[in-house]
């Protein structure tokens, strides 16, 4: 791969031009919130890049920063033309609370980066192997300029890495992948804040808005980042933006045609991030369209058909083509795919205890005031869909892995309903709502500062068990992984030696006797592909057969790999070219 400053500049100019042109293009006669639309357009632009990438894939056009940048630049001409022709731009407002939110968010991300990724070192630190898999997918798009399957995160990460890749060695691209994950966590927090931003007016509401955004992001969104479930986090962020856009659509807050375009792009984005959420979300969105048309007494009309097709036709055609055409093949069906277990956070109900009562209140308020029709429809649909999957789990027809993935969008709507419950009630009820959150925050502070443990150390008879952790279970779970040591730098040292040696010596490949959990990072950082090697079931015999077939001159060996432990004498007999505490590079006899 050859990243270049010229290619990065083309992308910067193209994407920047499109972003700014849409930002300043007049969408409403009212003054809009600047931060709200910055976040909306960042997500929508990424969905647009995903759509263009899908079309390019069908047309066999290379997908890279140049091709995407050129399309962005061409697309921006329309908006700039309208702006210049009518000599009118969209006016925005940016208040002190927005600045405070940005500062707090940046400070939070800096702290998170420092303790989890060793600051600017941006070290690999994930609780599952998913991050290595999705980094490999991004490299596939960079190297082959193609996409496949659910490719939203492939496009996002590939463009981000290729754009900044000119400043680092390809063997350090993983640092850019980590940085992209950090930015996605920031976008998750910003999304929540932006969904409620236009409803924030008083000082009290500003405090609660920022507070709930903080509570939201340190729970399930942070869990997504710690596990490397990038695609899942992106999907929830897009769903949040769809909730906001649908509110604009129902209230005619912005140009209807423009809003339909944004809904189409974001609906496609959900299809290409996490298809599990598509049935519920699409059904909720189309019911909103029907509700709006029914209210205008034109449900059975050409307009209803055109609107529905405009939102769903392209996402469904391309989504089905890529997702079902690529994933559900070779005997893989929806039935057996949803029954596969995997590693994730599992807790049935405790995290919702302190938030469910205010959420129910919020739901009753939005039904009464018709403030957010999509949230009103989506909430029960998510709950019913989750119950169906839970019943399937009990019958052995679905895995708990996919059941608990439903908790992530449910957490989003529960937290949004909490703000609605706070907003549309009398002052006495507002105080009651705040006292419920205040109790959660108090328990969080007790847990975070180890107050109960300190009391036990002072006098074991004061309390017999640390109980605060049971009420902030996901925070406790996240805290466990937050402070775990990062991926061993000595492993990366060996990977980078392999990458440099392959490049300098013109070696075709250097295989690795590595652990299963290392294999993706080994392939990613050394820029090699051993997709046909079964590292999970690898033993010495099968490994030896593999290296003989590829006729490689050198090999990477980890001392803790199962293959090495099975026959260490064999590997130790090799002439070592490079050694550190975790393993070595050797010349094969």
Coordinates of C-alpha atoms in Angstrom, one line a residue:
X1 CA 0.0 0.0 0.0
X2 CA 1.2 3.5 -0.8
X3 CA -0.3 6.3 1.2
X4 CA 0.6 9.7 -0.2
X5 CA 0.2 13.3 1.0
X6 CA -1.5 14.2 -2.4
X7 CA -4.1 11.5 -1.9
X8 CA -4.7 12.7 1.7
X9 CA -5.1 16.3 0.5
X10 CA -7.6 15.3 -2.2
X11 CA -9.7 13.5 0.4
X12 CA -9.4 16.4 2.9
X13 CA -10.4 19.0 0.2
X14 CA -13.3 16.8 -1.1
X15 CA -14.7 15.7 2.3
X16 CA -14.1 19.1 3.8
X17 CA -15.9 20.9 0.9
X18 CA -18.9 18.6 1.1
X19 CA -19.1 18.9 4.9
X20 CA -18.9 22.7 4.8
X21 CA -21.3 23.1 1.9
X22 CA -24.0 21.0 3.5
X23 CA -23.3 22.7 6.9
X24 CA -23.9 26.2 5.4
X25 CA -26.6 25.2 3.0
X26 CA -29.9 26.6 4.3
X27 CA -31.9 23.8 5.8
X28 CA -34.3 25.8 8.0
X29 CA -35.5 29.4 8.5
X30 CA -34.8 28.9 12.2
X31 CA -31.4 29.2 13.8
X32 CA -30.0 25.7 14.4
X33 CA -27.6 24.3 16.9
X34 CA -24.1 24.2 15.5
X35 CA -22.7 21.3 17.5
X36 CA -25.8 19.3 16.8
X37 CA -25.4 19.6 13.1
X38 CA -21.6 19.1 13.2
X39 CA -22.2 15.6 14.7
X40 CA -25.2 14.8 12.4
X41 CA -23.1 15.6 9.3
X42 CA -20.1 13.7 10.5
X43 CA -22.3 10.6 10.8
X44 CA -24.2 11.3 7.6
X45 CA -21.0 11.9 5.7
X46 CA -19.6 8.5 6.9
X47 CA -22.9 6.9 5.8
X48 CA -22.6 8.6 2.4
X49 CA -19.0 7.3 2.0
X50 CA -20.4 3.8 2.8
X51 CA -23.1 4.1 0.1
X52 CA -20.6 5.4 -2.5
X53 CA -18.2 2.5 -1.6
X54 CA -21.1 0.0 -2.1
X55 CA -21.9 1.5 -5.5
X56 CA -18.1 1.6 -6.4
X57 CA -17.9 -2.1 -5.5
X58 CA -20.8 -3.0 -7.8
X59 CA -19.2 -1.0 -10.6
X60 CA -15.7 -2.3 -9.9
X61 CA -14.3 1.2 -9.2
X62 CA -11.4 1.2 -6.7
X63 CA -12.4 2.5 -3.2
X64 CA -9.8 4.8 -1.7
X65 CA -9.3 8.3 -0.4
X66 CA -8.9 9.7 -3.9
X67 CA -12.0 8.2 -5.4
X68 CA -14.1 9.0 -2.4
X69 CA -12.6 12.5 -2.1
X70 CA -13.4 13.3 -5.8
X71 CA -17.0 12.2 -5.4
X72 CA -17.3 14.4 -2.3
X73 CA -15.9 17.3 -4.2
X74 CA -18.3 16.8 -7.1
X75 CA -21.2 16.4 -4.7
X76 CA -20.4 19.6 -2.9
X77 CA -20.8 21.6 -6.1
X78 CA -24.6 21.3 -5.9
X79 CA -24.7 22.8 -2.4
X80 CA -22.2 25.5 -3.1
X81 CA -24.2 26.5 -6.2
X82 CA -27.4 26.9 -4.2
X83 CA -25.5 28.9 -1.5
X84 CA -24.0 31.3 -4.1
X85 CA -27.1 31.5 -6.3
X86 CA -29.4 32.6 -3.4
X87 CA -26.7 34.3 -1.4
X88 CA -28.1 32.8 1.8
X89 CA -26.6 30.5 4.4
X90 CA -27.8 28.5 7.4
X91 CA -27.5 30.4 10.7
X92 CA -26.4 28.6 13.8
X93 CA -25.9 29.2 17.5
X94 CA -23.2 27.9 19.7
X95 CA -23.7 28.4 23.5
X96 CA -21.5 28.1 26.5
X97 CA -22.9 24.8 27.5
X98 CA -21.8 23.3 24.1
X99 CA -18.2 24.5 24.8
X100 CA -18.4 23.0 28.3
X101 CA -19.6 19.7 26.9
X102 CA -16.8 19.6 24.3
X103 CA -14.1 20.4 27.0
X104 CA -15.5 17.8 29.4
X105 CA -15.7 15.2 26.5
X106 CA -12.1 16.0 25.4
X107 CA -10.8 15.7 29.0
X108 CA -12.6 12.4 29.4
X109 CA -11.2 11.0 26.1
X110 CA -7.7 12.2 27.1
X111 CA -8.0 10.5 30.5
X112 CA -9.4 7.3 28.9
X113 CA -6.6 7.3 26.3
X114 CA -3.9 7.8 29.0
X115 CA -5.0 5.0 31.3
X116 CA -6.2 2.4 28.7
X117 CA -4.0 3.0 25.6
X118 CA -0.9 4.4 27.4
X119 CA -1.5 7.9 26.1
X120 CA 0.0 8.9 22.7
X121 CA 1.6 5.4 22.4
X122 CA -1.9 4.2 21.4
X123 CA -1.2 0.7 22.5
X124 CA -3.5 -2.2 21.6
X125 CA -5.8 -3.0 24.5
X126 CA -9.0 -4.9 23.8
X127 CA -10.9 -7.6 25.7
X128 CA -11.7 -9.7 22.7
X129 CA -10.2 -10.6 19.3
X130 CA -12.8 -8.7 17.4
X131 CA -10.6 -5.6 17.1
X132 CA -8.0 -7.6 15.3
X133 CA -10.6 -9.0 12.9
X134 CA -12.0 -5.6 12.1
X135 CA -8.6 -4.0 11.7
X136 CA -7.9 -6.8 9.2
X137 CA -11.1 -5.9 7.3
X138 CA -10.0 -2.3 7.1
X139 CA -6.6 -3.3 5.8
X140 CA -8.4 -5.4 3.2
X141 CA -10.2 -2.3 1.9
X142 CA -6.9 -0.3 1.9
X143 CA -4.9 -3.0 0.1
X144 CA -7.5 -4.3 -2.4
X145 CA -9.7 -1.2 -2.6
X146 CA -12.8 -3.3 -2.1
X147 CA -15.6 -3.9 0.4
X148 CA -17.7 -6.9 1.5
X149 CA -20.4 -7.9 3.9
X150 CA -21.2 -5.3 6.6
X151 CA -18.6 -2.8 5.5
X152 CA -19.5 0.5 7.2
X153 CA -16.6 0.1 9.7
X154 CA -14.3 -1.1 6.9
X155 CA -14.9 2.1 5.0
X156 CA -14.7 4.4 8.1
X157 CA -11.5 2.8 9.4
X158 CA -9.9 2.4 5.9
X159 CA -10.4 6.0 5.0
X160 CA -9.2 7.2 8.4
X161 CA -6.1 5.1 8.3
X162 CA -5.3 5.8 4.6
X163 CA -5.9 9.6 5.2
X164 CA -3.4 9.7 8.2
X165 CA -1.3 6.8 7.1
X166 CA 1.2 9.0 5.3
X167 CA 2.5 10.1 8.7
X168 CA 3.3 6.6 10.1
X169 CA 4.8 3.3 8.9
X170 CA 2.2 0.7 7.7
X171 CA 3.4 -1.5 10.6
X172 CA 2.1 1.2 12.9
X173 CA -1.3 1.5 11.3
X174 CA -2.8 -0.2 14.3
X175 CA -2.3 3.0 16.2
X176 CA -4.6 4.8 13.8
X177 CA -7.1 2.1 14.2
X178 CA -7.0 2.6 18.0
X179 CA -7.3 6.4 17.5
X180 CA -10.4 5.8 15.3
X181 CA -12.0 3.7 18.1
X182 CA -11.4 6.5 20.6
X183 CA -13.0 9.0 18.2
X184 CA -16.0 6.7 17.9
X185 CA -16.4 6.6 21.7
X186 CA -16.4 10.4 21.6
X187 CA -19.0 10.4 18.8
X188 CA -21.2 8.1 20.9
X189 CA -21.2 10.7 23.8
X190 CA -21.7 13.6 21.3
X191 CA -24.6 11.8 19.6
X192 CA -26.5 11.4 22.9
X193 CA -25.9 15.1 23.8
X194 CA -27.0 16.2 20.3
X195 CA -30.2 14.1 20.3
X196 CA -31.4 16.1 23.3
X197 CA -29.6 19.4 22.6
X198 CA -32.6 21.3 21.0
X199 CA -34.6 20.5 24.2
X200 CA -32.1 22.0 26.5
X201 CA -32.9 25.6 27.6
X202 CA -32.7 26.3 31.3
X203 CA -29.4 26.0 33.4
X204 CA -30.8 23.0 35.2
X205 CA -31.6 21.3 31.9
X206 CA -28.1 22.0 30.7
X207 CA -26.6 20.3 33.8
X208 CA -28.8 17.3 33.5
X209 CA -28.2 17.0 29.7
X210 CA -24.4 16.9 30.2
X211 CA -24.7 14.6 33.2
X212 CA -26.9 12.1 31.4
X213 CA -24.5 12.2 28.4
X214 CA -21.7 11.2 30.8
X215 CA -23.7 8.4 32.4
X216 CA -24.7 7.1 29.0
X217 CA -21.1 6.9 27.6
X218 CA -19.4 5.3 30.6
X219 CA -21.7 2.3 30.5
X220 CA -22.6 0.4 27.3
X221 CA -20.7 2.6 24.8
X222 CA -17.5 2.3 26.8
X223 CA -18.1 -1.4 27.0
X224 CA -18.2 -1.5 23.2
X225 CA -14.9 0.2 22.9
X226 CA -13.2 -2.0 25.5
X227 CA -14.3 -5.1 23.7
X228 CA -13.5 -3.7 20.2
X229 CA -17.1 -4.1 19.0
X230 CA -16.6 -1.1 16.7
X231 CA -19.4 -2.0 14.3
X232 CA -21.9 -2.3 17.2
X233 CA -21.0 1.1 18.6
X234 CA -21.2 2.7 15.2
X235 CA -24.7 1.2 14.7
X236 CA -26.0 2.6 18.0
X237 CA -24.6 6.0 17.2
X238 CA -26.4 6.0 13.8
X239 CA -29.6 4.9 15.4
X240 CA -29.4 7.8 17.7
X241 CA -29.0 10.2 14.8
X242 CA -32.0 8.5 13.1
X243 CA -34.1 9.2 16.2
X244 CA -33.2 12.9 15.9
X245 CA -33.7 13.1 12.2
X246 CA -37.1 11.5 12.4
X247 CA -38.1 14.0 15.0
X248 CA -37.1 16.8 12.5
X249 CA -39.1 15.0 9.8
X250 CA -42.3 14.6 11.8
X251 CA -42.2 18.3 12.9
X252 CA -41.1 19.7 9.5
X253 CA -38.1 21.3 11.3
X254 CA -35.9 21.1 8.1
X255 CA -36.4 20.6 4.4
X256 CA -38.5 17.4 4.0
X257 CA -36.6 16.2 0.9
X258 CA -33.3 16.8 2.6
X259 CA -34.4 15.0 5.7
X260 CA -35.6 12.0 3.7
X261 CA -32.1 11.9 2.0
X262 CA -30.4 11.8 5.4
X263 CA -32.8 9.1 6.6
X264 CA -32.0 7.0 3.6
X265 CA -28.2 7.3 4.2
X266 CA -28.4 6.6 7.9
X267 CA -30.8 3.6 7.4
X268 CA -28.3 2.2 5.0
X269 CA -25.6 2.9 7.6
X270 CA -27.4 0.7 10.1
X271 CA -27.8 -2.1 7.5
X272 CA -24.0 -2.0 7.0
X273 CA -23.1 -1.9 10.6
X274 CA -25.3 -4.4 12.5
X275 CA -28.1 -6.1 10.5
X276 CA -29.6 -7.5 13.7
X277 CA -31.2 -4.1 14.4
X278 CA -32.6 -3.6 10.9
X279 CA -36.0 -5.3 11.2
X280 CA -37.0 -3.4 14.3
X281 CA -35.6 0.0 13.2
X282 CA -36.9 -0.1 9.6
X283 CA -40.4 -1.2 10.9
X284 CA -40.4 1.7 13.4
X285 CA -39.3 4.3 10.8
X286 CA -41.9 3.2 8.2
X287 CA -44.6 3.4 10.8
X288 CA -43.5 6.9 11.5
X289 CA -43.8 7.7 7.8
X290 CA -47.3 6.2 7.8
X291 CA -48.3 8.2 10.9
X292 CA -47.2 11.5 9.3
X293 CA -49.0 10.7 6.1
X294 CA -52.1 9.6 8.0
X295 CA -52.1 12.8 10.0
X296 CA -52.0 14.8 6.7
X297 CA -54.9 12.6 5.5
X298 CA -52.8 11.2 2.6
X299 CA -51.8 7.7 3.8
X300 CA -52.9 5.9 0.7
X301 CA -51.2 8.2 -1.7
X302 CA -48.4 8.4 -4.2
X303 CA -46.5 10.5 -1.7
X304 CA -46.5 7.7 0.9
X305 CA -45.1 5.3 -1.7
X306 CA -42.4 7.7 -3.0
X307 CA -41.3 8.6 0.6
X308 CA -41.1 5.0 1.6
X309 CA -39.2 4.0 -1.5
X310 CA -36.9 7.0 -1.1
X311 CA -35.9 6.0 2.4
X312 CA -35.8 2.2 2.1
X313 CA -35.3 1.1 -1.6
X314 CA -31.5 1.7 -1.9
X315 CA -30.7 0.5 1.6
X316 CA -32.7 -2.7 1.2
X317 CA -31.3 -3.5 -2.3
X318 CA -27.7 -2.8 -1.5
X319 CA -27.9 -4.1 2.0
X320 CA -29.4 -7.4 0.9
X321 CA -26.9 -7.7 -1.9
X322 CA -23.9 -7.2 0.3
X323 CA -24.9 -8.6 3.7
X324 CA -27.0 -11.6 2.7
X325 CA -25.1 -12.2 -0.5
X326 CA -21.8 -12.3 1.4
X327 CA -22.4 -13.5 4.9
X328 CA -25.3 -16.0 4.5
X329 CA -23.5 -18.4 2.1
X330 CA -22.0 -21.8 2.2
X331 CA -24.7 -23.2 4.4
X332 CA -24.8 -20.2 6.8
X333 CA -28.4 -19.2 7.5
X334 CA -30.0 -16.6 9.8
X335 CA -31.2 -19.5 12.1
X336 CA -27.7 -21.0 12.7
X337 CA -25.9 -17.7 12.7
X338 CA -28.0 -16.3 15.5
X339 CA -27.3 -19.4 17.6
X340 CA -23.5 -18.7 17.7
X341 CA -22.2 -17.8 21.1
X342 CA -19.4 -15.2 21.7
X343 CA -17.7 -13.1 24.3
X344 CA -19.6 -10.1 25.5
X345 CA -21.0 -8.4 28.7
X346 CA -23.9 -10.3 30.2
X347 CA -26.2 -8.9 33.0
X348 CA -29.9 -9.4 32.9
X349 CA -31.5 -6.4 34.6
X350 CA -29.4 -4.7 37.4
X351 CA -28.1 -1.9 35.2
X352 CA -31.6 -0.7 34.4
X353 CA -33.0 -0.6 38.0
X354 CA -32.3 3.0 38.7
X355 CA -33.3 4.3 35.3
X356 CA -36.4 2.3 34.3
X357 CA -39.0 4.2 36.5
X358 CA -38.0 7.6 35.0
X359 CA -37.9 6.0 31.5
X360 CA -41.5 4.8 31.9
X361 CA -42.5 8.3 33.0
X362 CA -40.7 9.7 30.0
X363 CA -42.4 7.3 27.7
X364 CA -45.8 8.3 29.0
X365 CA -44.9 11.9 28.5
X366 CA -43.9 11.5 24.8
X367 CA -47.1 9.5 24.2
X368 CA -49.1 12.4 25.6
X369 CA -47.2 15.2 23.9
X370 CA -46.3 13.3 20.7
X371 CA -42.8 14.8 21.1
X372 CA -40.8 11.9 19.5
X373 CA -42.9 9.4 17.5
X374 CA -40.0 7.2 16.5
X375 CA -38.9 6.9 20.1
X376 CA -42.5 6.1 21.0
X377 CA -42.7 3.3 18.4
X378 CA -39.1 2.0 18.6
X379 CA -39.1 1.5 22.4
X380 CA -41.8 -1.2 22.6
X381 CA -40.6 -2.8 19.4
X382 CA -37.1 -3.2 20.8
X383 CA -38.5 -4.7 24.0
X384 CA -40.8 -7.1 22.2
X385 CA -37.9 -8.2 19.8
X386 CA -35.7 -8.8 22.8
X387 CA -38.3 -10.9 24.5
X388 CA -38.7 -13.0 21.3
X389 CA -34.9 -13.6 21.2
X390 CA -35.0 -14.4 25.0
X391 CA -37.7 -17.0 24.4
X392 CA -35.5 -18.4 21.5
X393 CA -32.6 -18.5 23.9
X394 CA -34.6 -20.6 26.4
X395 CA -35.6 -22.9 23.6
X396 CA -31.9 -23.2 22.4
X397 CA -32.6 -21.5 19.1
X398 CA -30.6 -18.3 19.8
X399 CA -27.5 -17.4 21.7
X400 CA -27.2 -15.2 24.7
X401 CA -24.6 -13.3 22.7
X402 CA -27.2 -11.9 20.3
X403 CA -29.7 -11.5 23.1
X404 CA -27.4 -9.2 25.1
X405 CA -26.5 -7.2 21.9
X406 CA -30.1 -5.9 22.0
X407 CA -29.3 -4.3 25.4
X408 CA -27.1 -1.7 23.6
X409 CA -29.9 0.1 21.6
X410 CA -32.3 -0.5 24.6
X411 CA -29.8 1.4 26.8
X412 CA -29.8 4.3 24.4
X413 CA -33.6 4.6 24.3
X414 CA -33.9 4.1 28.1
X415 CA -31.4 7.0 28.7
X416 CA -33.2 9.2 26.1
X417 CA -36.5 8.5 27.8
X418 CA -34.9 9.5 31.1
X419 CA -34.3 12.9 29.8
X420 CA -37.8 13.1 28.3
X421 CA -39.2 12.1 31.7
X422 CA -37.2 14.8 33.4
X423 CA -38.1 17.4 30.8
X424 CA -41.8 17.2 30.5
X425 CA -42.8 16.9 34.2
X426 CA -43.5 19.4 37.0
X427 CA -40.7 20.7 39.2
X428 CA -41.5 18.3 42.0
X429 CA -41.2 15.3 39.7
X430 CA -38.0 16.7 38.2
X431 CA -36.5 16.7 41.7
X432 CA -37.7 13.1 42.2
X433 CA -36.1 12.1 38.9
X434 CA -32.8 13.7 39.8
X435 CA -32.8 12.0 43.2
X436 CA -33.0 8.6 41.4
X437 CA -30.0 9.5 39.2
X438 CA -28.3 11.0 42.2
X439 CA -28.6 7.7 44.1
X440 CA -26.9 5.9 41.1
X441 CA -24.2 8.6 41.0
X442 CA -23.6 8.2 44.8
X443 CA -23.3 4.4 44.5
X444 CA -20.9 5.0 41.5
X445 CA -18.8 7.4 43.6
X446 CA -18.7 4.9 46.5
X447 CA -17.6 2.1 44.2
X448 CA -15.1 4.2 42.2
X449 CA -13.4 5.4 45.4
X450 CA -13.4 2.0 47.1
X451 CA -15.1 3.5 50.1
X452 CA -16.6 0.2 51.3
X453 CA -13.3 -1.6 51.0
X454 CA -11.7 1.2 53.0
X455 CA -14.3 0.9 55.7
X456 CA -13.8 -2.9 55.8
X457 CA -10.0 -2.3 56.2
X458 CA -10.7 0.0 59.1
X459 CA -13.2 -2.4 60.8
X460 CA -14.4 -5.7 59.2
X461 CA -17.5 -5.5 61.3
X462 CA -18.8 -2.3 59.7
X463 CA -20.0 -4.3 56.6
X464 CA -19.7 -7.8 55.5
X465 CA -19.7 -7.3 51.7
X466 CA -19.0 -4.7 49.1
X467 CA -22.5 -4.1 47.7
X468 CA -22.3 -0.9 45.7
X469 CA -20.8 -2.8 42.8
X470 CA -24.1 -4.7 42.3
X471 CA -26.0 -1.5 41.4
X472 CA -23.4 -0.3 38.9
X473 CA -22.5 -3.7 37.5
X474 CA -21.5 -2.5 34.0
X475 CA -19.3 0.2 35.5
X476 CA -17.6 -2.5 37.6
X477 CA -17.2 -4.7 34.6
X478 CA -15.8 -1.9 32.4
X479 CA -13.5 -0.9 35.3
X480 CA -12.0 -4.4 35.3
X481 CA -11.0 -4.2 31.6
X482 CA -10.2 -0.5 31.7
X483 CA -7.0 -1.0 33.8
X484 CA -5.8 -4.3 32.3
X485 CA -2.3 -4.2 30.8
X486 CA -2.1 -3.4 27.1
X487 CA -1.0 -5.8 24.5
X488 CA 2.7 -6.8 25.0
X489 CA 5.0 -4.4 23.2
X490 CA 7.5 -7.2 22.7
X491 CA 5.1 -9.1 20.5
X492 CA 4.6 -6.0 18.4
X493 CA 8.4 -5.6 18.3
X494 CA 8.7 -9.0 16.7
X495 CA 5.8 -8.2 14.3
X496 CA 7.5 -5.0 13.2
X497 CA 10.8 -6.8 12.7
X498 CA 9.0 -9.3 10.4
X499 CA 7.4 -6.4 8.5
X500 CA 10.7 -4.6 8.0
X501 CA 12.6 -7.8 7.1
X502 CA 10.0 -8.9 4.5
X503 CA 10.2 -5.5 2.9
X504 CA 14.0 -5.3 2.9
X505 CA 14.8 -8.9 2.0
X506 CA 11.9 -9.3 -0.4
X507 CA 10.6 -12.3 1.4
X508 CA 7.2 -13.6 0.3
X509 CA 6.0 -14.3 3.8
X510 CA 7.2 -15.2 7.3
X511 CA 4.8 -17.5 9.2
X512 CA 4.3 -17.3 13.0
X513 CA 4.0 -19.9 15.7
X514 CA 1.6 -17.7 17.8
X515 CA -1.3 -18.0 20.1
X516 CA -4.8 -17.9 18.6
X517 CA -5.4 -14.5 20.2
X518 CA -2.3 -13.2 18.6
X519 CA -2.9 -14.4 15.0
X520 CA -4.9 -11.4 13.8
X521 CA -2.6 -8.8 15.1
X522 CA 0.3 -10.8 13.7
X523 CA -1.2 -10.8 10.3
X524 CA -2.4 -7.2 10.5
X525 CA 0.9 -5.6 11.6
X526 CA 3.1 -7.7 9.4
X527 CA 0.8 -7.1 6.5
X528 CA 0.5 -10.8 5.7
X529 CA -2.5 -13.0 5.1
X530 CA -2.8 -16.5 6.7
X531 CA -6.6 -16.6 6.5
X532 CA -6.5 -20.3 5.5
X533 CA -4.5 -21.3 8.6
X534 CA -6.6 -22.6 11.5
X535 CA -4.8 -21.0 14.4
X536 CA -7.5 -22.0 16.8
X537 CA -6.8 -25.8 16.3
X538 CA -3.2 -25.5 15.3
X539 CA -0.8 -28.2 16.5
X540 CA 2.8 -28.9 15.7
X541 CA 2.1 -31.4 13.0
X542 CA -0.3 -29.2 11.0
X543 CA 1.9 -26.1 11.6
X544 CA 5.0 -27.9 10.3
X545 CA 3.1 -29.1 7.2
X546 CA 2.0 -25.5 6.5
X547 CA 5.5 -24.0 6.7
X548 CA 6.9 -26.7 4.5
X549 CA 4.3 -26.0 1.8
X550 CA 5.0 -22.3 1.7
X551 CA 8.7 -22.9 1.6
X552 CA 9.5 -19.9 3.9
X553 CA 13.0 -19.2 4.9
X554 CA 12.2 -17.5 8.3
X555 CA 9.7 -18.0 11.1
X556 CA 8.4 -16.0 14.1
X557 CA 8.0 -18.0 17.3
X558 CA 6.4 -17.1 20.6
X559 CA 7.5 -19.0 23.7
X560 CA 3.9 -19.2 25.0
X561 CA 2.4 -20.5 21.7
X562 CA 0.9 -24.0 21.9
X563 CA 2.9 -25.0 18.8
X564 CA 6.2 -24.1 20.5
X565 CA 5.2 -25.6 23.8
X566 CA 4.4 -28.9 22.0
X567 CA 7.9 -29.2 20.5
X568 CA 10.2 -26.5 21.9
X569 CA 13.4 -28.5 21.1
X570 CA 12.6 -28.4 17.4
X571 CA 12.2 -24.6 17.4
X572 CA 15.1 -24.0 19.7
X573 CA 17.4 -25.8 17.2
X574 CA 16.9 -23.0 14.6
X575 CA 19.4 -20.3 14.1
X576 CA 18.0 -17.2 15.8
X577 CA 18.1 -13.9 13.8
X578 CA 16.4 -11.7 16.4
X579 CA 15.4 -12.5 20.1
X580 CA 13.5 -10.8 22.8
X581 CA 11.8 -11.9 26.1
X582 CA 8.6 -13.1 24.4
X583 CA 10.0 -15.0 21.4
X584 CA 12.3 -14.9 18.4
X585 CA 12.8 -14.8 14.7
X586 CA 14.7 -17.8 13.3
X587 CA 15.9 -19.2 10.1
X588 CA 14.2 -22.5 9.2
X589 CA 16.4 -25.4 8.5

